[in-house]
Amino acid sequence: MEPTPATSGVLSVLLLAAALGYLTGAVVVRRRGGWWPAERTISWIAGLVAAMAALVGPLADAAHHDFTAHMVGHLLLGMTAPLLLVLAAPLTLALRALPVARARTLSHLLASRPVRTLTHPVTAAVLNGGGLWLLYTTGLYGAMSDHAWIHVAVHLHVLAAGYLFTASVIGVDPAPHRPGRRTRAAVLIAFLAAHATLAKSVYGHPPAGVLPADARTGAELMYYGGDLIDLVLIYLFCRQWFQAADPARRNRPAAPRIHAVRPPRVLWRLPAEFPLEGHNARDGNRVSN
């Protein structure tokens, strides 16, 4: 069953609402005299565009009869879009844009036990990886093609679970009970192994209704395309760990990852052995001579 105009319309409205809500938050912060990085806004819009490409349009239509197109949509919706959306730090923006009372309510919600459990890396990895195993090793993939509501539910789960997992590993938003980096590293390694194993399983045992040749192409795309996105995830995780372990950084007072006001922009620096005062003094002497 191809996506109906109604389901495509609902998904489009949800994504457009997410874009409008984020842009409104950025405008509110700036009107209050604060600052919000443009690159965060670009990351949010790019993530929504990636999700839109997987859910609505030619790729989404082709995904219903072409497993390779379906896997391209999986990489966009379940891996690329979550990575870009997490880097946009939407919760940090919401905490700064909302009125104080609502921001406190949101802060209490983030610290609550249910949210703490849901956003734990192990829970997020089970929801993300477990959902994919359920999709490709049971009859769920075929049911998704036969029922529009299952199609919508599965895609929303893939996007939400991908976001939760990415945020639990490299999230830049506040997380009062985020586990240590060794725990997150172990979960990340286990998830990467499960994802690669699933790709090999799809290669050898195609989902019901998928031709073997089409399944092999899609599985190879899942394996190698997923590796490329995973490399970005690993790089960001290791960079955060390296920065946190820097002794000079650890000795400084705790500060938010995203500045509330625009930091001074340094266009260029003089070499350390050529200080600014000496440079100006020599120029002045040259002019006077």
XYZ file of C-alpha atoms in Angstrom:
289
model
C 0.000 0.000 0.000
C 1.467 3.325 -1.032
C 1.126 6.276 1.352
C -2.274 7.903 1.017
C -2.623 11.670 0.641
C -4.003 11.714 4.196
C -0.975 9.995 5.771
C 1.440 12.078 3.700
C -0.449 15.186 4.757
C -0.303 14.263 8.470
C 3.433 13.569 8.326
C 4.095 16.786 6.416
C 2.108 18.826 8.934
C 4.028 17.279 11.842
C 7.400 18.068 10.276
C 6.399 21.593 9.306
C 5.102 22.184 12.845
C 8.460 21.018 14.212
C 10.280 23.454 11.919
C 7.981 26.333 12.817
C 8.240 25.630 16.546
C 12.039 25.594 16.453
C 12.282 28.798 14.398
C 9.825 30.510 16.752
C 11.969 29.508 19.728
C 15.106 30.911 18.097
C 13.331 34.207 17.372
C 12.046 34.459 20.975
C 15.543 33.903 22.366
C 17.010 36.598 20.126
C 14.245 39.079 20.981
C 15.086 38.606 24.672
C 18.648 39.652 23.932
C 20.018 36.124 23.916
C 21.882 34.282 21.200
C 21.230 31.050 19.360
C 23.819 29.605 16.934
C 22.735 29.621 13.303
C 24.427 26.253 12.752
C 22.043 24.672 15.292
C 19.060 26.004 13.357
C 20.533 24.756 10.070
C 21.082 21.331 11.639
C 17.419 21.158 12.750
C 16.068 22.135 9.342
C 18.430 19.709 7.588
C 17.279 16.902 9.891
C 13.633 17.616 9.122
C 14.392 17.720 5.392
C 16.083 14.308 5.657
C 13.024 12.927 7.474
C 10.684 14.531 4.935
C 12.587 12.934 2.041
C 12.095 9.503 3.633
C 8.414 9.969 4.483
C 6.931 12.018 1.650
C 7.678 12.233 -2.053
C 9.235 10.029 -4.744
C 11.563 8.122 -2.420
C 8.718 7.243 -0.046
C 6.585 6.097 -2.993
C 9.391 3.948 -4.415
C 10.104 2.418 -0.988
C 6.805 0.483 -1.154
C 7.945 -1.686 -4.042
C 11.738 -1.264 -3.993
C 13.637 -2.561 -0.940
C 16.748 -0.572 -1.845
C 14.721 2.646 -1.851
C 13.213 1.554 1.466
C 16.715 1.160 2.903
C 17.747 4.620 1.680
C 14.728 5.930 3.567
C 15.788 3.933 6.638
C 19.252 5.528 6.608
C 17.718 8.997 6.247
C 14.934 8.563 8.798
C 16.575 6.341 11.408
C 20.176 7.574 11.370
C 20.817 10.818 9.450
C 17.789 12.798 10.655
C 18.218 11.845 14.357
C 21.898 12.836 14.276
C 21.124 16.264 12.807
C 18.140 16.837 15.123
C 20.131 15.954 18.247
C 22.951 18.341 17.268
C 20.326 21.103 16.993
C 19.807 20.907 20.818
C 16.013 21.497 20.747
C 15.567 21.060 24.511
C 18.185 23.698 25.299
C 16.387 26.058 22.935
C 13.023 25.275 24.574
C 14.406 25.920 28.073
C 15.626 29.341 26.958
C 12.550 30.304 24.945
C 9.781 29.179 27.287
C 8.469 31.316 30.155
C 10.212 30.604 33.455
C 7.380 28.532 34.955
C 7.073 26.303 31.888
C 10.848 25.981 31.592
C 10.972 24.764 35.199
C 8.210 22.256 34.451
C 10.189 20.976 31.477
C 13.332 20.793 33.601
C 11.513 18.749 36.270
C 10.125 16.474 33.554
C 13.617 15.825 32.170
C 14.783 14.867 35.665
C 11.820 12.554 36.356
C 12.287 8.796 36.721
C 10.219 7.809 33.611
C 12.221 10.126 31.371
C 15.437 9.009 33.026
C 14.552 5.381 32.247
C 13.414 6.123 28.707
C 16.555 8.094 27.830
C 19.023 5.629 29.343
C 21.345 4.346 26.584
C 20.374 0.719 27.205
C 16.641 1.487 26.903
C 17.191 3.642 23.830
C 19.368 0.987 22.180
C 16.751 -1.716 22.806
C 13.980 0.474 21.380
C 16.082 1.400 18.357
C 17.834 -1.857 17.520
C 15.027 -4.074 18.789
C 12.509 -2.258 16.629
C 14.638 -2.836 13.531
C 15.069 -6.539 14.302
C 11.302 -6.801 14.808
C 10.666 -5.024 11.511
C 12.923 -7.140 9.308
C 12.720 -10.581 10.951
C 8.958 -10.842 11.485
C 5.892 -10.164 9.375
C 5.853 -6.522 10.430
C 7.524 -5.379 7.196
C 4.749 -6.942 5.115
C 2.038 -5.631 7.444
C 3.496 -2.152 7.092
C 2.874 -2.359 3.348
C -0.733 -3.489 3.859
C -1.935 -1.075 6.548
C -1.451 2.683 6.446
C -1.593 3.143 10.231
C 1.164 0.556 10.759
C 3.203 2.331 8.076
C 2.895 5.644 9.941
C 3.499 4.093 13.387
C 6.635 2.237 12.264
C 8.184 5.316 10.675
C 7.446 7.516 13.681
C 8.988 4.853 15.928
C 12.116 4.636 13.747
C 12.605 8.412 13.919
C 11.827 8.699 17.660
C 13.943 5.682 18.654
C 16.840 6.900 16.505
C 16.637 10.303 18.166
C 16.515 8.807 21.671
C 19.518 6.571 21.021
C 21.621 9.332 19.439
C 20.732 11.766 22.230
C 21.608 9.207 24.892
C 25.089 8.772 23.389
C 26.152 12.229 22.152
C 23.324 14.518 23.275
C 24.201 18.174 23.859
C 20.940 18.948 25.671
C 20.785 18.866 29.496
C 20.437 15.330 30.879
C 20.573 15.338 34.702
C 21.183 11.581 34.961
C 23.214 10.821 31.845
C 25.359 7.677 32.453
C 29.148 7.780 32.266
C 31.066 7.631 29.004
C 32.257 4.052 29.540
C 28.631 2.900 29.785
C 27.685 4.859 26.690
C 30.709 3.530 24.782
C 29.774 -0.064 25.641
C 26.168 0.461 24.527
C 27.297 2.142 21.300
C 29.609 -0.756 20.430
C 26.864 -3.301 21.170
C 24.371 -1.387 19.028
C 26.783 -1.130 16.086
C 27.377 -4.873 16.259
C 23.620 -5.574 16.364
C 22.993 -3.261 13.389
C 25.732 -4.902 11.311
C 24.484 -8.383 12.243
C 20.947 -7.429 11.220
C 22.216 -6.238 7.830
C 23.892 -9.611 7.288
C 20.717 -11.378 8.375
C 18.644 -9.420 5.855
C 21.233 -10.304 3.193
C 20.775 -14.013 3.794
C 17.139 -14.078 4.866
C 15.080 -11.404 3.058
C 11.876 -10.122 4.673
C 8.668 -11.674 3.322
C 7.780 -10.331 -0.107
C 11.279 -9.025 -0.926
C 13.193 -10.590 -3.822
C 16.622 -11.999 -2.868
C 18.550 -9.736 -5.261
C 16.723 -6.651 -4.006
C 17.311 -7.730 -0.396
C 21.057 -8.188 -0.978
C 21.397 -4.701 -2.462
C 19.397 -3.185 0.396
C 21.369 -5.119 3.009
C 24.692 -3.947 1.562
C 23.407 -0.382 1.638
C 22.292 -0.858 5.255
C 25.705 -2.273 6.220
C 28.053 0.163 4.458
C 25.799 3.246 4.540
C 25.164 2.681 8.232
C 28.925 2.451 8.804
C 29.467 5.906 7.288
C 26.917 7.499 9.623
C 28.252 5.481 12.553
C 31.736 6.873 11.878
C 30.364 10.398 12.355
C 28.684 9.276 15.582
C 31.901 7.696 16.862
C 33.933 10.785 15.945
C 31.557 13.102 17.831
C 31.492 10.786 20.856
C 35.289 10.550 21.009
C 35.682 14.311 20.557
C 33.312 14.982 23.463
C 35.229 12.482 25.604
C 38.586 14.033 24.661
C 37.356 17.533 25.475
C 35.905 16.401 28.815
C 39.220 14.758 29.718
C 41.269 17.866 28.942
C 42.823 18.922 32.299
C 42.600 22.625 31.406
C 38.891 22.286 30.680
C 38.194 20.241 33.811
C 39.722 22.933 36.038
C 37.344 25.583 34.699
C 33.929 26.256 36.260
C 31.041 24.326 34.693
C 29.543 26.176 31.723
C 26.706 25.410 29.273
C 27.750 23.781 26.008
C 25.920 26.455 24.060
C 26.678 30.029 25.115
C 23.732 32.206 26.108
C 25.360 35.207 24.414
C 27.409 35.306 21.252
C 31.076 34.612 22.090
C 33.630 37.066 20.705
C 34.564 36.138 17.156
C 38.297 35.861 16.510
C 38.917 36.224 12.794
C 42.645 35.568 13.039
C 45.381 35.306 15.638
C 48.955 36.443 15.707
C 51.510 33.752 16.471
C 52.298 33.447 20.173
C 55.912 34.532 19.630
C 54.694 37.721 17.923
C 52.464 39.439 20.523
C 50.080 42.189 19.521
C 51.735 44.869 21.683
C 55.138 44.256 20.161
C 53.643 44.224 16.670
C 51.980 47.630 17.184
C 55.093 49.085 18.792
C 57.289 48.030 15.895
C 54.769 49.414 13.381
C 54.717 52.678 15.277
C 58.502 52.907 15.248
C 58.532 52.124 11.530
C 56.047 54.950 10.841
C 57.902 57.426 13.026
C 61.187 56.619 11.246
